[in-house]
Amino acid sequence: MSRWRYFFKRLLLSIPVLFLVMTLIFVILRMGPLDPVAAILGPDAGAASGNRIREQLGLNQPLWKQYVDYMWSLLTFDLGQSWVVQENRKVTTLLRIFGPRTLWLGFWAILLPLFVGIPLGFYGGLNPNSWGDYLASSGGIIWLAMPNFWLSIMLLMVLRRSDGGGLFGFDWYTFGPNTESIIGSPPLDFFVLTDWASLGVLSVPTGVNFDPTGLFVAIKVILPPAIVLGSASMATELRIGRTAILETINSNYVETAKAKGLPSRVIVWKHVFRNAMIPLLPVITTEAFLLIGGSVIVEVIFNINGIGALFFQAATQGDLPLAGALLFIFTLIIIGLNILQDLLYTILDPRVGYD
Amino acid sequence: MAVAGCGQGNGNGDGNGNGDGNGNGDDPTATEMEGPVLATEAQKAQDAWEKYQNNQAPDQEEARNEAFVTVEEAVRDDMVLLPLYHRLGERFSYDWASVPKRGSLGSHRQQLQNATVDTSSDQKSENVLNLRNAPMSSLDPIQSTDTASGIVIGQMYENLTNYKNGIATQLENQLATEVEVSDDLLTYTFTLEEGVEYHKGGEVTAADFVYAFRRLAESPNSQRANFVLDELGVEHETETVTVTPTAEDGEPSEEERLVPGSLAVEATGEYTLEMTLMSPQPFALDILAYDSFAAIPEGYVGDVEGYDGEVTQDEFSTSVANGCGPFQLNEWVPDDHAQVDRFDNYHGSTAELDSVHWQIISDDNAYWTAINERNLDVFGIPTTFYNPDNVEAEQDDLGRQVGTYGPLENGDTVNYLGVPELTTFYVAWNVPQAPKAVRQAVAYVTDHQQLIDEVFKGRGQPAFSFTPPGMWPTGTDGYNEWVENWPYARNETDRESATQVLNEAGFTSDDPFEITLTTYDSEVFQQFGQITRDKLSGTGVSLNLEKAPFNTLISRGQSGELAFYSLGWIWSWVSPAYGLFGFEPKNTDTSTMPAETNGYYLDWQVGLEDEG
């Protein structure tokens, strides 16, 4: 089987997975202990309005019909509206408001550990059992052991006390671009599309307003929560990167390359790093899954109000239409990440598909 | 009622869940002659409530007050509900912000046109008052039920009457200039202020009120139709319609519906409004001060018969507001912030502030951070970060604590205002599932003061009655006497009396009565549960604890599945009846909830004589 055929097979396989997960979501939401009608009504409303809501939600339809409607509306991306958490707002509107914040946070929470964790791990692997290696490895273990909620609270406390120069002798608020607060949503309006031109059916942005200061502010605001959120990944990537390098360095082909007289720079860049990335890849993508779930607590403590916090509210307040739609989006993201992982494997590892 | 936003959803899935809530088979019921005593005072409560209803004239206030106290007595003696605490509303403010002192109805009843900030101070560059808010649900006055939305709505919309600064004793006319009540106490004639402008243009007229009240009663989006139809009791007609459900297996059912346009509210002139009630309502003007009775331009939203609407209800509840209040909507970004700007054509004295900005913050750590960054001008302090020793305050003539609090983490000392609020948080029982002795035993071991000191660092007032002391029907002396006579060991833990009353009913430490306390996600009630469980162990009651999300708790309560539960009540206007109506034993029948009855989930009607 060729590598690309393998990839497309994996792509096709994700379709039944998507159906299975959606069915599962349907079963959990419709048959679970939460009554969406009671959630919407609150403590003092009459039965008449209860029936009306039941009708609007389609809860008085036969179950099979509810199932078909539900699947169809999800597949056509008709996500409905929130009923409790943000009454009357369309889920797509909510995604447009809340989504970018989580994406911005997630982006930095994945990027930061990549650029800190992997280099440190590679450094440790290339210089095993040196003092630098010990420092990096044990630092990684301690970092990993600190839970996110605790780290968030500590970071908030240290940073807010730096107003006017604190514990560490620098003022976070005036460090780099000025910020008024270390909590709240990052201002994501530094990049605005102002004009659109239509080319046939396509709309093409022609006017772009980019504000570099705004970009720096948005980065600065997201840094503390991103560091917390990425902390666990950073440590894991460090540990696995180190092991992977050690294994590769001691493998036969590296010995052979050395014997051939290849310069060590070429050996490290062409043979060691590339092969060490193979075990790291699933770690990185798996961490990305975890970030979706893990972002809830960080978003709440830093008051970022992203998708994580929204989903938490929807789930705890019985807003089933919203919770279901968000679960569907999460499923899509996870399946997408899986496909991305397969794609990267296909590119990185020539052995993929041989069987 | 706010829903606590913490804790995982482990109310139902963790094994100790719902199984024992509805196992009625073993529970004694009222019809079993051998069973333990369930209720003896229900008839007394029923009679007292009927006495209140039959004495609505202004000169019969004494009889009404007597009836209220009698209901409280019946509740206390049967111990169907144990009040725990009345909340102390606290407000802290930095020196550069000045907001008039508010009253016991809560910060959501205070309009902010008289608030100022000192822009010459180092910390303020903009003439904007920065506040914090909880997540809001809706901007539509007839739809919102949470205080977070009410805070914002109250700045934009106005009513016929208003409690000035949320102070219970300062009910005043707002858009009405004159009110006349007919001799039979049923017809109210309001004269409206002329020349009051809406934010988006146009004048407030009597027809607008007719439309606004119709929306409140008829709109499918109304969450408070019962306020105008039942609480206020405006005359209206109903018709019986047959509803055919869309489901194939559903039976067509008959339903009582309000006849559109039949509400007895009429514009008799451009500025005169006439309203007719079904029976006298001594608190009518108080009820009209509630958010939902606000004026909106006639036909603005098309969700009642006969109007197309200029905006959809979706827009009206999320992005467009059109009232005549001192501030107009700038924007509301859900869960992030909301802002209102000064309305220059306001009919009263125009606001001093340019804007009021609410940062929406749910988490305590984030809140505390924003406070110490001086990004909030007026705020509360989360209990975790609160230190009772930092308060220095004196009582004013309205019973409020006025003084300073400090230092905060950033070293600042801020202004302090503590207001006893018209709220009652309580635990209550479903009578058929909890013998009287068990209920009384819990009352005996509950030490109110200890609970408040240990759980809330002293930020509350012990509650010995459902009606808060601030509106006790027989005044302060009457209330003090009531507290003196509290029969269940006031502010101490009396395990002896608890054991004795349980033993008499046949429950012993070897053969205890098992009961489950269901609380919603509230740290306070969970701690109450743990403390009470420990105090009860060995007396003859074995208490299990269980947690359920707020809305699950409500729906289980309505279906009569809760034996012992925790909830709170917040008064929307200053009438004991608004809290006590839920005790009328006939109104506590959970089998007819939520359609015909809407009392507390007590099933106290099993103690009525005519029910045998």
Short mmCIF file of C-alpha atoms in Angstrom, two decimals, chain A residues 33-35 38-48 51-52 55 60-62 64 81 84-89 94 97-98 101 153 156-157 160-161 163 173 180-185 300-305 310 312-313 316-318, chain B residues 5-9 12 18 135-138 143 220-221 223-224 226 243 246-248 255 313-314 317-318 332-336 359-363 365-366 368-370 372-375 385 409 549-552 554-555 558 594-595 601:
data_model
loop_
_atom_site.label_atom_id
_atom_site.label_comp_id
_atom_site.label_asym_id
_atom_site.label_seq_id
_atom_site.Cartn_x
_atom_site.Cartn_y
_atom_site.Cartn_z
CA PRO A 33 -30.52 12.77 33.92
CA LEU A 34 -30.69 16.45 32.92
CA ASP A 35 -34.04 17.81 31.85
CA ALA A 38 -36.52 22.39 33.59
CA ALA A 39 -33.16 24.01 33.00
CA ILE A 40 -34.63 26.55 30.62
CA LEU A 41 -37.69 27.31 32.72
CA GLY A 42 -36.02 27.87 36.04
CA PRO A 43 -37.88 27.61 39.32
CA ASP A 44 -41.10 29.48 38.65
CA ALA A 45 -42.84 28.89 35.36
CA GLY A 46 -46.03 27.20 34.35
CA ALA A 47 -46.61 23.93 32.57
CA ALA A 48 -47.92 25.70 29.50
CA ASN A 51 -45.00 22.27 26.69
CA ARG A 52 -44.16 25.12 24.36
CA GLU A 55 -42.33 21.60 21.23
CA ASN A 60 -42.18 15.62 21.85
CA GLN A 61 -41.20 14.03 18.54
CA PRO A 62 -40.60 10.31 18.34
CA TRP A 64 -35.97 8.24 15.84
CA GLN A 81 -29.18 28.32 19.58
CA VAL A 84 -29.88 28.74 29.07
CA VAL A 85 -26.35 30.11 29.16
CA GLN A 86 -26.77 32.75 26.44
CA GLU A 87 -30.47 32.64 25.77
CA ASN A 88 -31.44 33.34 22.15
CA ARG A 89 -27.93 33.58 20.80
CA LEU A 94 -21.21 32.31 20.17
CA ILE A 97 -17.23 35.45 19.78
CA PHE A 98 -15.73 32.79 22.04
CA ARG A 101 -10.01 33.49 22.28
CA ILE A 153 -3.46 31.13 40.94
CA LEU A 156 -1.85 35.64 39.05
CA MET A 157 -0.73 36.40 42.57
CA ARG A 160 -0.54 41.32 40.17
CA ARG A 161 1.88 42.09 43.00
CA ASP A 163 2.53 46.51 40.04
CA TYR A 173 2.09 45.85 33.66
CA GLU A 180 -4.12 47.29 32.38
CA SER A 181 -4.94 43.85 33.60
CA ILE A 182 -3.52 40.35 33.64
CA ILE A 183 -6.98 38.86 33.40
CA GLY A 184 -9.61 39.08 30.71
CA SER A 185 -9.91 38.20 27.06
CA VAL A 300 -12.01 30.40 34.07
CA ILE A 301 -9.22 31.57 36.39
CA PHE A 302 -7.80 34.05 33.86
CA ASN A 303 -11.34 35.14 32.87
CA ILE A 304 -10.66 34.52 29.19
CA ASN A 305 -14.22 33.35 28.45
CA LEU A 310 -18.61 28.24 27.68
CA PHE A 312 -18.38 24.16 31.21
CA GLN A 313 -21.31 26.53 31.79
CA THR A 316 -23.37 22.42 34.37
CA GLN A 317 -26.46 24.50 33.64
CA GLY A 318 -28.17 21.91 31.49
CA GLY B 5 -20.33 28.10 39.11
CA CYS B 6 -17.94 25.70 40.73
CA GLY B 7 -17.64 21.98 41.34
CA GLN B 8 -17.91 19.22 38.83
CA GLY B 9 -21.22 17.79 37.80
CA ASN B 12 -25.89 12.20 39.88
CA ASN B 18 -30.99 9.34 42.74
CA PRO B 135 -22.74 36.32 33.45
CA MET B 136 -26.00 37.83 32.18
CA SER B 137 -28.86 36.05 30.46
CA SER B 138 -31.04 38.59 28.65
CA GLN B 143 -37.39 37.60 30.02
CA PRO B 220 -44.18 33.38 24.86
CA ASN B 221 -40.85 34.88 25.92
CA GLN B 223 -40.80 34.55 32.29
CA ARG B 224 -42.85 36.67 34.65
CA ASN B 226 -47.45 35.24 36.79
CA VAL B 243 -53.73 21.48 22.24
CA THR B 246 -47.17 16.93 17.44
CA ALA B 247 -46.00 13.61 18.80
CA GLU B 248 -47.95 10.67 17.45
CA GLU B 255 -55.25 24.10 28.29
CA GLN B 313 -37.16 39.32 20.23
CA ASP B 314 -33.74 37.72 19.65
CA SER B 317 -32.83 40.28 24.28
CA THR B 318 -29.23 40.44 23.11
CA TRP B 332 -23.00 43.49 25.57
CA VAL B 333 -20.42 40.91 24.64
CA PRO B 334 -21.61 37.75 26.36
CA ASP B 335 -19.48 36.62 29.29
CA ASP B 336 -17.00 39.41 28.62
CA GLN B 359 -16.49 43.47 33.34
CA ILE B 360 -18.09 40.05 33.51
CA ILE B 361 -15.99 37.92 35.87
CA SER B 362 -17.03 34.61 37.38
CA ASP B 363 -13.88 33.29 39.02
CA ASN B 365 -9.17 34.66 41.70
CA ALA B 366 -9.77 36.71 38.58
CA TRP B 368 -9.65 39.50 43.32
CA THR B 369 -6.96 40.26 40.74
CA ALA B 370 -9.10 42.91 39.04
CA ASN B 372 -6.25 44.75 43.42
CA GLU B 373 -5.29 46.10 40.00
CA ARG B 374 -7.73 48.97 40.82
CA ASN B 375 -9.56 48.15 37.62
CA PHE B 385 -10.10 36.72 50.33
CA GLU B 409 -3.59 43.04 49.03
CA PRO B 549 -27.09 20.97 39.71
CA PHE B 550 -29.51 23.81 40.46
CA ASN B 551 -31.98 23.05 37.69
CA THR B 552 -31.97 19.32 38.44
CA ILE B 554 -35.67 22.30 40.97
CA SER B 555 -37.18 19.68 38.69
CA GLN B 558 -41.30 19.82 41.70
CA PRO B 594 -45.66 23.38 38.30
CA ALA B 595 -49.03 23.88 36.62
CA TYR B 601 -41.68 21.59 47.72
#
